[in-house]
RNA sequence: GCGGGUAUGGCGGAACUGGUAGACGCAGUAGACUCAAAAUCUACCGACCUUACGGUCAUGGGGGUUCGAUUCCCUCUACCCGCACCA
């Protein structure tokens, strides 16, 4: 055996097999096939410049699924593309003077070249980039269709304004009151914006979560909470002025607790409520108060410390149930305009916030719910004297026709009464709000609208699509370059031909990612977004894989789009992703020098227990493991790893040890371990070259028989593990079998045959994980066809288990020995064998057992007297 | 504050629906091969007691159900994630 054969040469093998797969067009999805389809998709990457370890993990996970399903005989579609619009391109333009399009397309080139050495089974013939007019023209058409269908509209509204990025943010993009990218405190501004009516589908989006049985519970729960369904009532409170004069106006509040209406002591409206704005016109103090409310930040700290503030408007509101009773109307800083009606009624005895407000402004506290089984008068006295609201379930008191009812029946009774007297209505309220899609940015899809003074906003006719971005733009000033472009926005109105201007806002980039999975079905179609039949045949995506950070944003928008597109005739489908998997992050230790500077792992040496910076020998502190990020410099470059250990080692390490949904700690020792295994497998495999393949002899020695059973068991277990995303467990099973094969005595009867059988099987099983090595072994074993074209191995269910089983023998639940019995041995025989063990006799201390439990093929437990 | 999750050796993690806790790997220890190193191979590797045989303890803490609990129930603690004045 020559030296070159000792060691697996990944540097030669990996590109060789990548070329072979490419030449064989192995990974192109078949357009017409008798096979069952299987659509595997990883969330497409943003072309930021270079790939990172998170990408490697994401695409490795998907590739294992794709290759496994392909080997199982499915017609697999595993496409790839680029989420190519977005702000970083504009930042690059600002910093380096390069056009966003140039920067983006360059990055795509670089990253595509970086993905290639990973050996992913991608169908590159379906590649898309969302920044190209061939792609985004279709979503401009979609938008005009949404307009026609009433699913898109324009309204002036309060928006989350990011003062650093000079753009609007969706609610989903505001994290703790800060912009999700810039981290700047978000301000409230009033702007004309385009919205998509996601709330139209609120109930359906919520209900259908139950059908997503292959989604993580966590994600389903997050979406449920985000949609936030509450049942309650709208209650009308007619207004009187301070003198008691009926004004003929009313304020409508939303409440989930109409059962507590008899405890109402005030109404409060949002500072942005139309009534507040109207009153402020003639009330300078109120105007000041409203301005003050707008200034208070929405950051976590601000919310926690913000005291409840109110302004008494002097108006009174008439109670719906108590004739002649009125309550004061306040403008209050804690009432949200965007939820419900922007107005509430306050019942301090049974709501913490209302209690705080009532105590501050000296308002009445009237208890109307008493804890069940407690004395009503005593509990009421306690609540009304204290500062703590009683918010639990209980029995209604002091409430006329509601007295004696429990909370839920009382809510129903109160709603019925409100409806019968025409003072309210039972309703369902959602937390979900419509999706604002306008962004004041250049590098996005232009919103295809022309504003005409006479005709208003007019959709760009289909024949004029796409509206493309102008190339000659400058980024030397903040704000939107489209806005200040000299000619681009000046056009004729499509309806009346008068001078008009284009909409200069572009779509939120989540617009592009809300339908790209459908575009992959017909990536080159020019006249439509996708062919309905193609899309229907491929969708839903069978397995979608990505980060949990998109649990709400992208996944909810995509579910909405699928419904909206179906209602517009593009599709006939509700759910785009039948299976969803959220992967964990790739983490690494962090290192800091004495001056606080982060030190990259490549510049740290940990010899002798202390860590030092290699460049200057300065000591560094080893910090906790965190998600790899440029800011903490704890990144490891995938390219360097692939150059040193090869793609298969990187892939194997990504799948070993940590379950894929959990965070993965990157370690040098870990990747070296993966590398060692691959070499070991290679050595064991080439030792099987000279064994003539063939069926196993009908009679073999015990050891080869046992190993052959293990081969069947491993096929079954690995298949099950891959199906259930237990990749770490699959790797462990494969390694276990490898160990058994290494230990197998090949000189025993049947030894060689089982060895060959085992090696061939391990090669097939490891194929989805380390595809290059597997292919190289396959060839070394003398096969003339590609392993990727070889079917997944089958196991023989009759060979999974041994004829002899080992039973644990316990005395009083403690293990005292084991017995081996033939399969199917009856309980009595097991009991006899167990009792015969010397260790058992010793612990029984000569007395007969009180009881013996025999679980066939598992355990014998003897209860001593 | 509300909702959800996690807790197993020095480390990452196994253990299917209650049935031999610690698979597989990493790190470590001893040895073989080598002039030496790397690579490879062999053995050991939860804690404590014991020369050994063996025993006791052990799945975050405490309690319970059970012949038997990492697994089910109650309770406490710690950490992580999501939402956050949602009426």
PDB file of N, CA, C and O in Angstrom, chain A residues 760-823:
ATOM      1  N   UNK A 760     -19.631  -0.943   2.841  1.00  0.00           N
ATOM      2  CA  UNK A 760     -20.487  -0.385   1.781  1.00  0.00           C
ATOM      3  C   UNK A 760     -21.665   0.379   2.391  1.00  0.00           C
ATOM      4  O   UNK A 760     -22.052   1.446   1.924  1.00  0.00           O
ATOM      5  N   UNK A 761     -22.200  -0.192   3.449  1.00  0.00           N
ATOM      6  CA  UNK A 761     -23.352   0.452   4.089  1.00  0.00           C
ATOM      7  C   UNK A 761     -22.950   1.767   4.754  1.00  0.00           C
ATOM      8  O   UNK A 761     -23.630   2.789   4.591  1.00  0.00           O
ATOM      9  N   UNK A 762     -21.863   1.750   5.482  1.00  0.00           N
ATOM     10  CA  UNK A 762     -21.401   2.989   6.124  1.00  0.00           C
ATOM     11  C   UNK A 762     -21.173   4.060   5.064  1.00  0.00           C
ATOM     12  O   UNK A 762     -21.517   5.227   5.264  1.00  0.00           O
ATOM     13  N   UNK A 763     -20.623   3.675   3.943  1.00  0.00           N
ATOM     14  CA  UNK A 763     -20.375   4.626   2.866  1.00  0.00           C
ATOM     15  C   UNK A 763     -21.681   5.273   2.404  1.00  0.00           C
ATOM     16  O   UNK A 763     -21.756   6.496   2.229  1.00  0.00           O
ATOM     17  N   UNK A 764     -22.690   4.458   2.235  1.00  0.00           N
ATOM     18  CA  UNK A 764     -23.985   5.005   1.810  1.00  0.00           C
ATOM     19  C   UNK A 764     -24.581   5.903   2.891  1.00  0.00           C
ATOM     20  O   UNK A 764     -25.169   6.940   2.594  1.00  0.00           O
ATOM     21  N   UNK A 765     -24.452   5.480   4.137  1.00  0.00           N
ATOM     22  CA  UNK A 765     -25.055   6.250   5.235  1.00  0.00           C
ATOM     23  C   UNK A 765     -24.356   7.582   5.444  1.00  0.00           C
ATOM     24  O   UNK A 765     -24.975   8.574   5.834  1.00  0.00           O
ATOM     25  N   UNK A 766     -23.056   7.594   5.183  1.00  0.00           N
ATOM     26  CA  UNK A 766     -22.294   8.811   5.427  1.00  0.00           C
ATOM     27  C   UNK A 766     -22.377   9.746   4.207  1.00  0.00           C
ATOM     28  O   UNK A 766     -21.974  10.910   4.280  1.00  0.00           O
ATOM     29  N   UNK A 767     -22.949   9.246   3.125  1.00  0.00           N
ATOM     30  CA  UNK A 767     -23.042  10.012   1.880  1.00  0.00           C
ATOM     31  C   UNK A 767     -23.647  11.403   2.023  1.00  0.00           C
ATOM     32  O   UNK A 767     -23.061  12.378   1.551  1.00  0.00           O
ATOM     33  N   UNK A 768     -24.786  11.551   2.685  1.00  0.00           N
ATOM     34  CA  UNK A 768     -25.370  12.886   2.813  1.00  0.00           C
ATOM     35  C   UNK A 768     -24.532  13.822   3.690  1.00  0.00           C
ATOM     36  O   UNK A 768     -24.637  15.035   3.569  1.00  0.00           O
ATOM     37  N   UNK A 769     -23.702  13.239   4.551  1.00  0.00           N
ATOM     38  CA  UNK A 769     -22.966  14.032   5.531  1.00  0.00           C
ATOM     39  C   UNK A 769     -21.600  14.434   4.992  1.00  0.00           C
ATOM     40  O   UNK A 769     -21.207  15.598   5.057  1.00  0.00           O
ATOM     41  N   UNK A 770     -20.866  13.450   4.486  1.00  0.00           N
ATOM     42  CA  UNK A 770     -19.526  13.690   3.918  1.00  0.00           C
ATOM     43  C   UNK A 770     -19.517  13.158   2.486  1.00  0.00           C
ATOM     44  O   UNK A 770     -18.968  12.104   2.213  1.00  0.00           O
ATOM     45  N   UNK A 771     -20.160  13.891   1.585  1.00  0.00           N
ATOM     46  CA  UNK A 771     -20.428  13.331   0.257  1.00  0.00           C
ATOM     47  C   UNK A 771     -19.171  13.076  -0.585  1.00  0.00           C
ATOM     48  O   UNK A 771     -19.162  12.122  -1.367  1.00  0.00           O
ATOM     49  N   UNK A 772     -18.141  13.897  -0.411  1.00  0.00           N
ATOM     50  CA  UNK A 772     -16.951  13.716  -1.257  1.00  0.00           C
ATOM     51  C   UNK A 772     -16.202  12.444  -0.879  1.00  0.00           C
ATOM     52  O   UNK A 772     -15.851  11.630  -1.733  1.00  0.00           O
ATOM     53  N   UNK A 773     -15.967  12.301   0.437  1.00  0.00           N
ATOM     54  CA  UNK A 773     -15.266  11.112   0.900  1.00  0.00           C
ATOM     55  C   UNK A 773     -16.052   9.859   0.521  1.00  0.00           C
ATOM     56  O   UNK A 773     -15.488   8.867   0.064  1.00  0.00           O
ATOM     57  N   UNK A 774     -17.349   9.913   0.701  1.00  0.00           N
ATOM     58  CA  UNK A 774     -18.186   8.755   0.395  1.00  0.00           C
ATOM     59  C   UNK A 774     -18.049   8.378  -1.081  1.00  0.00           C
ATOM     60  O   UNK A 774     -17.939   7.190  -1.425  1.00  0.00           O
ATOM     61  N   UNK A 775     -18.030   9.379  -1.920  1.00  0.00           N
ATOM     62  CA  UNK A 775     -17.902   9.137  -3.362  1.00  0.00           C
ATOM     63  C   UNK A 775     -16.532   8.523  -3.682  1.00  0.00           C
ATOM     64  O   UNK A 775     -16.424   7.590  -4.481  1.00  0.00           O
ATOM     65  N   UNK A 776     -15.512   9.024  -3.011  1.00  0.00           N
ATOM     66  CA  UNK A 776     -14.148   8.529  -3.230  1.00  0.00           C
ATOM     67  C   UNK A 776     -14.036   7.068  -2.776  1.00  0.00           C
ATOM     68  O   UNK A 776     -13.428   6.235  -3.449  1.00  0.00           O
ATOM     69  N   UNK A 777     -14.637   6.761  -1.638  1.00  0.00           N
ATOM     70  CA  UNK A 777     -14.632   5.386  -1.138  1.00  0.00           C
ATOM     71  C   UNK A 777     -15.402   4.484  -2.101  1.00  0.00           C
ATOM     72  O   UNK A 777     -14.953   3.389  -2.449  1.00  0.00           O
ATOM     73  N   UNK A 778     -16.531   4.972  -2.530  1.00  0.00           N
ATOM     74  CA  UNK A 778     -17.383   4.204  -3.431  1.00  0.00           C
ATOM     75  C   UNK A 778     -16.609   3.785  -4.685  1.00  0.00           C
ATOM     76  O   UNK A 778     -16.664   2.644  -5.123  1.00  0.00           O
ATOM     77  N   UNK A 779     -15.856   4.733  -5.192  1.00  0.00           N
ATOM     78  CA  UNK A 779     -15.043   4.445  -6.374  1.00  0.00           C
ATOM     79  C   UNK A 779     -13.934   3.452  -6.030  1.00  0.00           C
ATOM     80  O   UNK A 779     -13.690   2.502  -6.770  1.00  0.00           O
ATOM     81  N   UNK A 780     -13.296   3.675  -4.873  1.00  0.00           N
ATOM     82  CA  UNK A 780     -12.207   2.777  -4.462  1.00  0.00           C
ATOM     83  C   UNK A 780     -12.706   1.349  -4.288  1.00  0.00           C
ATOM     84  O   UNK A 780     -11.958   0.393  -4.482  1.00  0.00           O
ATOM     85  N   UNK A 781     -13.970   1.212  -3.909  1.00  0.00           N
ATOM     86  CA  UNK A 781     -14.540  -0.119  -3.732  1.00  0.00           C
ATOM     87  C   UNK A 781     -14.864  -0.783  -5.071  1.00  0.00           C
ATOM     88  O   UNK A 781     -15.360  -1.902  -5.105  1.00  0.00           O
ATOM     89  N   UNK A 782     -14.601  -0.049  -6.147  1.00  0.00           N
ATOM     90  CA  UNK A 782     -14.749  -0.652  -7.467  1.00  0.00           C
ATOM     91  C   UNK A 782     -16.039  -0.326  -8.184  1.00  0.00           C
ATOM     92  O   UNK A 782     -16.307  -0.853  -9.262  1.00  0.00           O
ATOM     93  N   UNK A 783     -16.844   0.553  -7.615  1.00  0.00           N
ATOM     94  CA  UNK A 783     -18.111   0.881  -8.277  1.00  0.00           C
ATOM     95  C   UNK A 783     -17.871   1.850  -9.423  1.00  0.00           C
ATOM     96  O   UNK A 783     -17.047   2.749  -9.324  1.00  0.00           O
ATOM     97  N   UNK A 784     -18.597   1.638 -10.497  1.00  0.00           N
ATOM     98  CA  UNK A 784     -18.408   2.482 -11.681  1.00  0.00           C
ATOM     99  C   UNK A 784     -19.427   3.615 -11.746  1.00  0.00           C
ATOM    100  O   UNK A 784     -19.295   4.521 -12.559  1.00  0.00           O
ATOM    101  N   UNK A 785     -20.453   3.527 -10.916  1.00  0.00           N
ATOM    102  CA  UNK A 785     -21.470   4.590 -10.918  1.00  0.00           C
ATOM    103  C   UNK A 785     -21.262   5.496  -9.713  1.00  0.00           C
ATOM    104  O   UNK A 785     -20.559   5.142  -8.766  1.00  0.00           O
ATOM    105  N   UNK A 786     -21.908   6.662  -9.760  1.00  0.00           N
ATOM    106  CA  UNK A 786     -21.770   7.619  -8.663  1.00  0.00           C
ATOM    107  C   UNK A 786     -22.593   7.172  -7.451  1.00  0.00           C
ATOM    108  O   UNK A 786     -23.688   6.634  -7.596  1.00  0.00           O
ATOM    109  N   UNK A 787     -22.053   7.461  -6.273  1.00  0.00           N
ATOM    110  CA  UNK A 787     -22.791   7.145  -5.052  1.00  0.00           C
ATOM    111  C   UNK A 787     -24.070   7.981  -4.968  1.00  0.00           C
ATOM    112  O   UNK A 787     -25.081   7.508  -4.460  1.00  0.00           O
ATOM    113  N   UNK A 788     -24.022   9.212  -5.471  1.00  0.00           N
ATOM    114  CA  UNK A 788     -25.236  10.050  -5.392  1.00  0.00           C
ATOM    115  C   UNK A 788     -26.386   9.435  -6.175  1.00  0.00           C
ATOM    116  O   UNK A 788     -27.539   9.781  -5.945  1.00  0.00           O
ATOM    117  N   UNK A 789     -26.059   8.544  -7.126  1.00  0.00           N
ATOM    118  CA  UNK A 789     -27.131   7.898  -7.890  1.00  0.00           C
ATOM    119  C   UNK A 789     -27.490   6.532  -7.316  1.00  0.00           C
ATOM    120  O   UNK A 789     -28.247   5.767  -7.928  1.00  0.00           O
ATOM    121  N   UNK A 790     -26.920   6.220  -6.153  1.00  0.00           N
ATOM    122  CA  UNK A 790     -27.157   4.913  -5.540  1.00  0.00           C
ATOM    123  C   UNK A 790     -28.282   5.019  -4.512  1.00  0.00           C
ATOM    124  O   UNK A 790     -28.278   5.946  -3.697  1.00  0.00           O
ATOM    125  N   UNK A 791     -29.237   4.098  -4.566  1.00  0.00           N
ATOM    126  CA  UNK A 791     -30.356   4.188  -3.622  1.00  0.00           C
ATOM    127  C   UNK A 791     -29.907   4.025  -2.175  1.00  0.00           C
ATOM    128  O   UNK A 791     -28.901   3.374  -1.901  1.00  0.00           O
ATOM    129  N   UNK A 792     -30.678   4.618  -1.284  1.00  0.00           N
ATOM    130  CA  UNK A 792     -30.462   4.495   0.159  1.00  0.00           C
ATOM    131  C   UNK A 792     -30.576   3.024   0.551  1.00  0.00           C
ATOM    132  O   UNK A 792     -31.430   2.319   0.027  1.00  0.00           O
ATOM    133  N   UNK A 793     -29.714   2.526   1.451  1.00  0.00           N
ATOM    134  CA  UNK A 793     -29.754   1.104   1.796  1.00  0.00           C
ATOM    135  C   UNK A 793     -31.054   0.705   2.502  1.00  0.00           C
ATOM    136  O   UNK A 793     -31.659   1.522   3.193  1.00  0.00           O
ATOM    137  N   UNK A 794     -31.434  -0.533   2.292  1.00  0.00           N
ATOM    138  CA  UNK A 794     -32.637  -1.061   2.934  1.00  0.00           C
ATOM    139  C   UNK A 794     -32.198  -1.951   4.087  1.00  0.00           C
ATOM    140  O   UNK A 794     -31.153  -2.591   4.004  1.00  0.00           O
ATOM    141  N   UNK A 795     -33.007  -1.987   5.125  1.00  0.00           N
ATOM    142  CA  UNK A 795     -32.696  -2.926   6.200  1.00  0.00           C
ATOM    143  C   UNK A 795     -33.742  -4.042   6.210  1.00  0.00           C
ATOM    144  O   UNK A 795     -34.860  -3.867   5.723  1.00  0.00           O
ATOM    145  N   UNK A 796     -33.328  -5.180   6.759  1.00  0.00           N
ATOM    146  CA  UNK A 796     -34.224  -6.325   6.867  1.00  0.00           C
ATOM    147  C   UNK A 796     -34.762  -6.366   8.289  1.00  0.00           C
ATOM    148  O   UNK A 796     -34.015  -6.606   9.242  1.00  0.00           O
ATOM    149  N   UNK A 797     -36.048  -6.082   8.467  1.00  0.00           N
ATOM    150  CA  UNK A 797     -36.603  -5.986   9.822  1.00  0.00           C
ATOM    151  C   UNK A 797     -36.364  -7.267  10.632  1.00  0.00           C
ATOM    152  O   UNK A 797     -36.229  -7.200  11.855  1.00  0.00           O
ATOM    153  N   UNK A 798     -36.273  -8.393   9.952  1.00  0.00           N
ATOM    154  CA  UNK A 798     -36.099  -9.651  10.695  1.00  0.00           C
ATOM    155  C   UNK A 798     -34.689  -9.767  11.260  1.00  0.00           C
ATOM    156  O   UNK A 798     -34.414 -10.607  12.091  1.00  0.00           O
ATOM    157  N   UNK A 799     -33.779  -8.911  10.760  1.00  0.00           N
ATOM    158  CA  UNK A 799     -32.389  -9.021  11.211  1.00  0.00           C
ATOM    159  C   UNK A 799     -32.012  -7.943  12.212  1.00  0.00           C
ATOM    160  O   UNK A 799     -30.843  -7.716  12.510  1.00  0.00           O
ATOM    161  N   UNK A 800     -33.004  -7.204  12.694  1.00  0.00           N
ATOM    162  CA  UNK A 800     -32.686  -6.098  13.598  1.00  0.00           C
ATOM    163  C   UNK A 800     -32.273  -6.590  14.971  1.00  0.00           C
ATOM    164  O   UNK A 800     -31.474  -5.976  15.638  1.00  0.00           O
ATOM    165  N   UNK A 801     -32.872  -7.682  15.408  1.00  0.00           N
ATOM    166  CA  UNK A 801     -32.633  -8.084  16.782  1.00  0.00           C
ATOM    167  C   UNK A 801     -31.997  -9.459  16.891  1.00  0.00           C
ATOM    168  O   UNK A 801     -32.145 -10.310  16.024  1.00  0.00           O
ATOM    169  N   UNK A 802     -31.327  -9.624  17.992  1.00  0.00           N
ATOM    170  CA  UNK A 802     -30.654 -10.867  18.300  1.00  0.00           C
ATOM    171  C   UNK A 802     -31.654 -11.924  18.764  1.00  0.00           C
ATOM    172  O   UNK A 802     -32.755 -11.598  19.182  1.00  0.00           O
ATOM    173  N   UNK A 803     -31.222 -13.189  18.715  1.00  0.00           N
ATOM    174  CA  UNK A 803     -32.075 -14.269  19.243  1.00  0.00           C
ATOM    175  C   UNK A 803     -32.006 -14.307  20.765  1.00  0.00           C
ATOM    176  O   UNK A 803     -32.866 -14.845  21.432  1.00  0.00           O
ATOM    177  N   UNK A 804     -30.921 -13.747  21.272  1.00  0.00           N
ATOM    178  CA  UNK A 804     -30.708 -13.779  22.713  1.00  0.00           C
ATOM    179  C   UNK A 804     -30.796 -12.350  23.237  1.00  0.00           C
ATOM    180  O   UNK A 804     -30.241 -11.430  22.651  1.00  0.00           O
ATOM    181  N   UNK A 805     -31.537 -12.166  24.309  1.00  0.00           N
ATOM    182  CA  UNK A 805     -31.629 -10.827  24.891  1.00  0.00           C
ATOM    183  C   UNK A 805     -31.059 -10.834  26.305  1.00  0.00           C
ATOM    184  O   UNK A 805     -31.107 -11.845  27.001  1.00  0.00           O
ATOM    185  N   UNK A 806     -30.508  -9.694  26.669  1.00  0.00           N
ATOM    186  CA  UNK A 806     -29.958  -9.548  28.009  1.00  0.00           C
ATOM    187  C   UNK A 806     -30.970  -8.802  28.871  1.00  0.00           C
ATOM    188  O   UNK A 806     -31.414  -7.716  28.502  1.00  0.00           O
ATOM    189  N   UNK A 807     -31.340  -9.402  29.984  1.00  0.00           N
ATOM    190  CA  UNK A 807     -32.265  -8.743  30.894  1.00  0.00           C
ATOM    191  C   UNK A 807     -31.509  -8.216  32.103  1.00  0.00           C
ATOM    192  O   UNK A 807     -30.655  -8.907  32.652  1.00  0.00           O
ATOM    193  N   UNK A 808     -31.858  -7.021  32.510  1.00  0.00           N
ATOM    194  CA  UNK A 808     -31.298  -6.506  33.754  1.00  0.00           C
ATOM    195  C   UNK A 808     -32.047  -7.142  34.909  1.00  0.00           C
ATOM    196  O   UNK A 808     -33.256  -7.324  34.844  1.00  0.00           O
ATOM    197  N   UNK A 809     -31.316  -7.499  35.943  1.00  0.00           N
ATOM    198  CA  UNK A 809     -31.964  -8.076  37.120  1.00  0.00           C
ATOM    199  C   UNK A 809     -31.758  -7.135  38.298  1.00  0.00           C
ATOM    200  O   UNK A 809     -30.631  -6.799  38.656  1.00  0.00           O
ATOM    201  N   UNK A 810     -32.872  -6.667  38.851  1.00  0.00           N
ATOM    202  CA  UNK A 810     -32.799  -5.734  39.972  1.00  0.00           C
ATOM    203  C   UNK A 810     -33.362  -6.392  41.225  1.00  0.00           C
ATOM    204  O   UNK A 810     -34.249  -7.241  41.157  1.00  0.00           O
ATOM    205  N   UNK A 811     -32.825  -5.975  42.362  1.00  0.00           N
ATOM    206  CA  UNK A 811     -33.456  -6.304  43.631  1.00  0.00           C
ATOM    207  C   UNK A 811     -33.814  -4.975  44.270  1.00  0.00           C
ATOM    208  O   UNK A 811     -32.946  -4.107  44.447  1.00  0.00           O
ATOM    209  N   UNK A 812     -35.093  -4.796  44.540  1.00  0.00           N
ATOM    210  CA  UNK A 812     -35.583  -3.520  45.080  1.00  0.00           C
ATOM    211  C   UNK A 812     -35.166  -2.336  44.204  1.00  0.00           C
ATOM    212  O   UNK A 812     -34.795  -1.282  44.704  1.00  0.00           O
ATOM    213  N   UNK A 813     -35.207  -2.552  42.910  1.00  0.00           N
ATOM    214  CA  UNK A 813     -34.928  -1.443  41.999  1.00  0.00           C
ATOM    215  C   UNK A 813     -33.463  -1.167  41.782  1.00  0.00           C
ATOM    216  O   UNK A 813     -33.112  -0.232  41.063  1.00  0.00           O
ATOM    217  N   UNK A 814     -32.587  -1.965  42.404  1.00  0.00           N
ATOM    218  CA  UNK A 814     -31.154  -1.737  42.204  1.00  0.00           C
ATOM    219  C   UNK A 814     -30.562  -2.870  41.390  1.00  0.00           C
ATOM    220  O   UNK A 814     -30.821  -4.046  41.679  1.00  0.00           O
ATOM    221  N   UNK A 815     -29.755  -2.527  40.412  1.00  0.00           N
ATOM    222  CA  UNK A 815     -29.183  -3.513  39.517  1.00  0.00           C
ATOM    223  C   UNK A 815     -28.233  -4.444  40.267  1.00  0.00           C
ATOM    224  O   UNK A 815     -27.325  -4.001  40.959  1.00  0.00           O
ATOM    225  N   UNK A 816     -28.491  -5.752  40.164  1.00  0.00           N
ATOM    226  CA  UNK A 816     -27.623  -6.724  40.838  1.00  0.00           C
ATOM    227  C   UNK A 816     -27.004  -7.707  39.858  1.00  0.00           C
ATOM    228  O   UNK A 816     -26.217  -8.547  40.261  1.00  0.00           O
ATOM    229  N   UNK A 817     -27.385  -7.647  38.602  1.00  0.00           N
ATOM    230  CA  UNK A 817     -26.805  -8.564  37.628  1.00  0.00           C
ATOM    231  C   UNK A 817     -27.625  -8.593  36.366  1.00  0.00           C
ATOM    232  O   UNK A 817     -28.601  -7.837  36.225  1.00  0.00           O
ATOM    233  N   UNK A 818     -27.201  -9.420  35.420  1.00  0.00           N
ATOM    234  CA  UNK A 818     -27.963  -9.558  34.177  1.00  0.00           C
ATOM    235  C   UNK A 818     -28.076 -11.042  33.847  1.00  0.00           C
ATOM    236  O   UNK A 818     -27.258 -11.849  34.288  1.00  0.00           O
ATOM    237  N   UNK A 819     -29.099 -11.401  33.092  1.00  0.00           N
ATOM    238  CA  UNK A 819     -29.211 -12.764  32.587  1.00  0.00           C
ATOM    239  C   UNK A 819     -29.442 -12.705  31.079  1.00  0.00           C
ATOM    240  O   UNK A 819     -30.026 -11.746  30.573  1.00  0.00           O
ATOM    241  N   UNK A 820     -28.937 -13.709  30.379  1.00  0.00           N
ATOM    242  CA  UNK A 820     -29.182 -13.801  28.944  1.00  0.00           C
ATOM    243  C   UNK A 820     -30.163 -14.928  28.705  1.00  0.00           C
ATOM    244  O   UNK A 820     -29.934 -16.062  29.142  1.00  0.00           O
ATOM    245  N   UNK A 821     -31.239 -14.591  28.030  1.00  0.00           N
ATOM    246  CA  UNK A 821     -32.224 -15.633  27.733  1.00  0.00           C
ATOM    247  C   UNK A 821     -32.599 -15.555  26.262  1.00  0.00           C
ATOM    248  O   UNK A 821     -32.425 -14.514  25.617  1.00  0.00           O
ATOM    249  N   UNK A 822     -33.098 -16.670  25.747  1.00  0.00           N
ATOM    250  CA  UNK A 822     -33.551 -16.694  24.361  1.00  0.00           C
ATOM    251  C   UNK A 822     -34.767 -15.788  24.243  1.00  0.00           C
ATOM    252  O   UNK A 822     -35.533 -15.622  25.196  1.00  0.00           O
ATOM    253  N   UNK A 823     -34.918 -15.169  23.063  1.00  0.00           N
ATOM    254  CA  UNK A 823     -36.081 -14.321  22.832  1.00  0.00           C
ATOM    255  C   UNK A 823     -37.347 -15.147  23.015  1.00  0.00           C
ATOM    256  O   UNK A 823     -37.404 -16.320  22.617  1.00  0.00           O
TER     257      UNK A 823
END
